[in-house]
mmCIF file of N, CA and C in Angstrom:
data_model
loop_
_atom_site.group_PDB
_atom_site.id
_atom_site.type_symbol
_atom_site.label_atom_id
_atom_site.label_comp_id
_atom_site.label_asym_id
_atom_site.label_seq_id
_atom_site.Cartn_x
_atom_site.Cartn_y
_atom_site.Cartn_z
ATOM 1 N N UNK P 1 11.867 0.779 12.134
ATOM 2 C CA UNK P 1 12.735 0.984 13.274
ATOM 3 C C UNK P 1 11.916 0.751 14.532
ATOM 4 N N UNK P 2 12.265 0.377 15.186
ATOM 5 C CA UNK P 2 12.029 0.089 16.767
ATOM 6 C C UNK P 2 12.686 0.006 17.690
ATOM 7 N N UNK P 3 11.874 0.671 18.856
ATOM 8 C CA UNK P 3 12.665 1.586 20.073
ATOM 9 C C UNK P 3 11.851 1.414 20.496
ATOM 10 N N UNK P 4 12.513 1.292 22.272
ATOM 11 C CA UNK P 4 11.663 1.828 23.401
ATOM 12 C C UNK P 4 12.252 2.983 24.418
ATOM 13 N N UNK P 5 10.858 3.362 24.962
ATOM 14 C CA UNK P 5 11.558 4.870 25.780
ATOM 15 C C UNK P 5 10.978 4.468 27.418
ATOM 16 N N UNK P 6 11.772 4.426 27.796
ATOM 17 C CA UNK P 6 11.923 4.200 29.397
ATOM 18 C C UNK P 6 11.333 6.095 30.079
ATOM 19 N N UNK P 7 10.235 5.959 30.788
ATOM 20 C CA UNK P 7 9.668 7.436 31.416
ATOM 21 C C UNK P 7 10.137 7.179 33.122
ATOM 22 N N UNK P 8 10.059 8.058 33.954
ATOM 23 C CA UNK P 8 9.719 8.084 34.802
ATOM 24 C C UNK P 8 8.354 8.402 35.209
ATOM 25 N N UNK P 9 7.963 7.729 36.575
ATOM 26 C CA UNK P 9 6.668 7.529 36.839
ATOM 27 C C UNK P 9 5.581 8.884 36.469
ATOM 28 N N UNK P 10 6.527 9.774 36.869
ATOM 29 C CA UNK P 10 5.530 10.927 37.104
ATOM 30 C C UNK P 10 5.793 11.704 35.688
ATOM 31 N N UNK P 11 6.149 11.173 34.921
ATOM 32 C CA UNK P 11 6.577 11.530 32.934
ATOM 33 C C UNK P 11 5.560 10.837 32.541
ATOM 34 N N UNK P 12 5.453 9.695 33.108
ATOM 35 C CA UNK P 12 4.591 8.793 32.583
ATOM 36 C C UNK P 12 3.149 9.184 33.044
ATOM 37 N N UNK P 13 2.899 9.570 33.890
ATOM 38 C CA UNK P 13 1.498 9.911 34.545
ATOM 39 C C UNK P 13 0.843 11.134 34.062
ATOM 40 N N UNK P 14 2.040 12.083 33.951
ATOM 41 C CA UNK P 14 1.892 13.465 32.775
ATOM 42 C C UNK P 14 1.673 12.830 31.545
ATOM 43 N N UNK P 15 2.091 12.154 31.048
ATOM 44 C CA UNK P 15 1.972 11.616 29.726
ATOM 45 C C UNK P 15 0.524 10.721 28.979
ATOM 46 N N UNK P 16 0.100 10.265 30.331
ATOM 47 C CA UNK P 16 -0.870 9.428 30.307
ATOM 48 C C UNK P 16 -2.216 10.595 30.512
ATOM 49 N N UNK P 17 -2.120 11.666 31.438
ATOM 50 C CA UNK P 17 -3.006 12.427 31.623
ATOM 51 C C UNK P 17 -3.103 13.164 29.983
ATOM 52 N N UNK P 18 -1.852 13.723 29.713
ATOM 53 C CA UNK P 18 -2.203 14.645 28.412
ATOM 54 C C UNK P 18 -2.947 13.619 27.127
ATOM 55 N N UNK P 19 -2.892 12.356 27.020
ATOM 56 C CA UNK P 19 -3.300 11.698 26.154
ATOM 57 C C UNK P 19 -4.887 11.357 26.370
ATOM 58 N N UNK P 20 -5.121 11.595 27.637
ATOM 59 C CA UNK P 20 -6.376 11.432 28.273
ATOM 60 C C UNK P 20 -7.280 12.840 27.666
ATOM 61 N N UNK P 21 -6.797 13.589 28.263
ATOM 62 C CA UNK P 21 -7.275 15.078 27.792
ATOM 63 C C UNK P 21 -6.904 15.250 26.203
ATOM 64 N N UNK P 22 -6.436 15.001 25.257
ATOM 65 C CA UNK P 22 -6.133 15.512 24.318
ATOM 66 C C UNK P 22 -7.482 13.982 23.752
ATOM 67 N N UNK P 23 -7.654 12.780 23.608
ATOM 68 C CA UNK P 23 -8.168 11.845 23.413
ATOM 69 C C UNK P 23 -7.187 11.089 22.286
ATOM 70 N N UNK P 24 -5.970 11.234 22.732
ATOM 71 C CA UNK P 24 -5.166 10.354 21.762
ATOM 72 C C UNK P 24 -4.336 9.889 22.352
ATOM 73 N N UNK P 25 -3.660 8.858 21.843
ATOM 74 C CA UNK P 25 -2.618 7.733 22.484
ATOM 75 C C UNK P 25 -1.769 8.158 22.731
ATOM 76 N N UNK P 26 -1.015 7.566 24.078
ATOM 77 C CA UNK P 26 0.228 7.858 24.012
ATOM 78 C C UNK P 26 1.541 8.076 23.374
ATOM 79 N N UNK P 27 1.059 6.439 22.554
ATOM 80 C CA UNK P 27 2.306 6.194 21.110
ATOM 81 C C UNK P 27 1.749 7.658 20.098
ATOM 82 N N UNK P 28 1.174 7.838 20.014
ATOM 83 C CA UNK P 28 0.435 9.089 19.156
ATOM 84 C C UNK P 28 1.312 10.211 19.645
ATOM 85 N N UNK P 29 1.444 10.538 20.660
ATOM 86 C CA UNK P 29 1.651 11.904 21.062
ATOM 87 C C UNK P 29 2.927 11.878 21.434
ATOM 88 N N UNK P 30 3.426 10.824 21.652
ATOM 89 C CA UNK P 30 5.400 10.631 21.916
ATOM 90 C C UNK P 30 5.659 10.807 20.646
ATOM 91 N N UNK P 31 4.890 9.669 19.446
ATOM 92 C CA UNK P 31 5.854 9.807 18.042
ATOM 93 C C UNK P 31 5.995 11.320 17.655
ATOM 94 N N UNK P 32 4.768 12.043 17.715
ATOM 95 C CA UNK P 32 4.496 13.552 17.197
ATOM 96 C C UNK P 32 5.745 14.024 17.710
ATOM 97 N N UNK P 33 5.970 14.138 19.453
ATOM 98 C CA UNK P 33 7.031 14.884 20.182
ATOM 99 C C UNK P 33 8.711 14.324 19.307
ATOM 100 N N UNK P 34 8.432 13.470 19.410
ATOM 101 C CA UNK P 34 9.803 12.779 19.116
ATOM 102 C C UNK P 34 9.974 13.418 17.605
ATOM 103 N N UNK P 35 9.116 13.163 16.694
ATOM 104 C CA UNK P 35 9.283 14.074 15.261
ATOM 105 C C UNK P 35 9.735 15.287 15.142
ATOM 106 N N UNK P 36 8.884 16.270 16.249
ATOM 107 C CA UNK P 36 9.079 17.506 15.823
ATOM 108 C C UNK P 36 10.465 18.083 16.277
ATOM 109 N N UNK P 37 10.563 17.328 17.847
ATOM 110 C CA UNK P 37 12.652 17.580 18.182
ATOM 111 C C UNK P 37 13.351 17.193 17.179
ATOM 112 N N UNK P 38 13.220 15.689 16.665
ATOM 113 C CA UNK P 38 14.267 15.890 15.526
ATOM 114 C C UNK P 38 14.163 16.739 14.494
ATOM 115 N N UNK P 39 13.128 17.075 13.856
ATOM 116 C CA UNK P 39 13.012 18.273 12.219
ATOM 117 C C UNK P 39 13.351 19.622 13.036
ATOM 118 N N UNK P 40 13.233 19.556 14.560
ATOM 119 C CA UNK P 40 14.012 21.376 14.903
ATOM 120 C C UNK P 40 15.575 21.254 14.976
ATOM 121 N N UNK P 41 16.256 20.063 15.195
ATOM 122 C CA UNK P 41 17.579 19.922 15.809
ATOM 123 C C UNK P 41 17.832 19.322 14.295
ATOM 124 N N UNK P 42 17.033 18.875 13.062
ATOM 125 C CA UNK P 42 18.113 18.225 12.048
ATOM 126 C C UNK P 42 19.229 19.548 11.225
ATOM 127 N N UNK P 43 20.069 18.962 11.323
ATOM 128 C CA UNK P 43 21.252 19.738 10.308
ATOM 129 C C UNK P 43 20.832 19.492 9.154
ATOM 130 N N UNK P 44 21.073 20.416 8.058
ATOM 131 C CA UNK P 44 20.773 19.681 6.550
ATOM 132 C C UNK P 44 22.448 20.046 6.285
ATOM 133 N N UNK P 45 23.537 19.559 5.624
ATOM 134 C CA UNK P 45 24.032 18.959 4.870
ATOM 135 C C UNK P 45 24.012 19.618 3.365
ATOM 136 N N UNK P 46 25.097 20.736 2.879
ATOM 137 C CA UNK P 46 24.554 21.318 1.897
ATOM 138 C C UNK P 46 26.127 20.684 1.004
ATOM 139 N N UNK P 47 25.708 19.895 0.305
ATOM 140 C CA UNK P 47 26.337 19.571 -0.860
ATOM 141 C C UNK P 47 26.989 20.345 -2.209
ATOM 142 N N UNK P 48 27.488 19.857 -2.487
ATOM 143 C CA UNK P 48 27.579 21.083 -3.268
ATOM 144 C C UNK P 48 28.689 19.203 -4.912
ATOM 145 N N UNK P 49 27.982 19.469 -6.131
ATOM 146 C CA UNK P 49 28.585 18.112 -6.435
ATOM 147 C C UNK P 49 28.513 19.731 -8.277
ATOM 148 N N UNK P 50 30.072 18.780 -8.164
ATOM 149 C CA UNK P 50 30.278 19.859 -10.099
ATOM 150 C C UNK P 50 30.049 18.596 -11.282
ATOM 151 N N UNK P 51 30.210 18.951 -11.812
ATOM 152 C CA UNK P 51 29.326 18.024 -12.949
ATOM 153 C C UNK P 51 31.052 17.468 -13.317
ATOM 154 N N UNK P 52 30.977 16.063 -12.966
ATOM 155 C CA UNK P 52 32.329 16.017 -13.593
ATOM 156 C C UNK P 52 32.564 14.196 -14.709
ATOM 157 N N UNK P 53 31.295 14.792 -15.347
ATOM 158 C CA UNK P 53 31.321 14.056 -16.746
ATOM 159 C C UNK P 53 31.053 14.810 -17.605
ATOM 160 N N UNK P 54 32.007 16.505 -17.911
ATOM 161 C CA UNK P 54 32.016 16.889 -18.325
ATOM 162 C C UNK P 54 33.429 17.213 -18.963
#
């Protein structure tokens, strides 16, 4: 999949500083952010299936 994320300047300058101080990339530290919002906000979906080849 591929995406791009449009920042504002001063998102971007925060963004660029914390990657500075932390010593990791930007793409590094957006994908992390971007991961962990979705696994707090995912719904799971509880199924429920009866056996019906029985």
């Amino acid at each position: 999949m591929a995406w791009t994320l449009r920042l504002s300047e001063d998102d971007e300058a925060a963004l660029r500083a914390q990657a500075t101080v932390e010593g990791r990339s930007k793409q590094e530290i957006t994908r992390e952010a971007i991961r962990n919002y979705l696994m707090r906000h995912q719904t799971w979906d509880d199924f429920v299936y009866d056996d019906l080849a029985s």
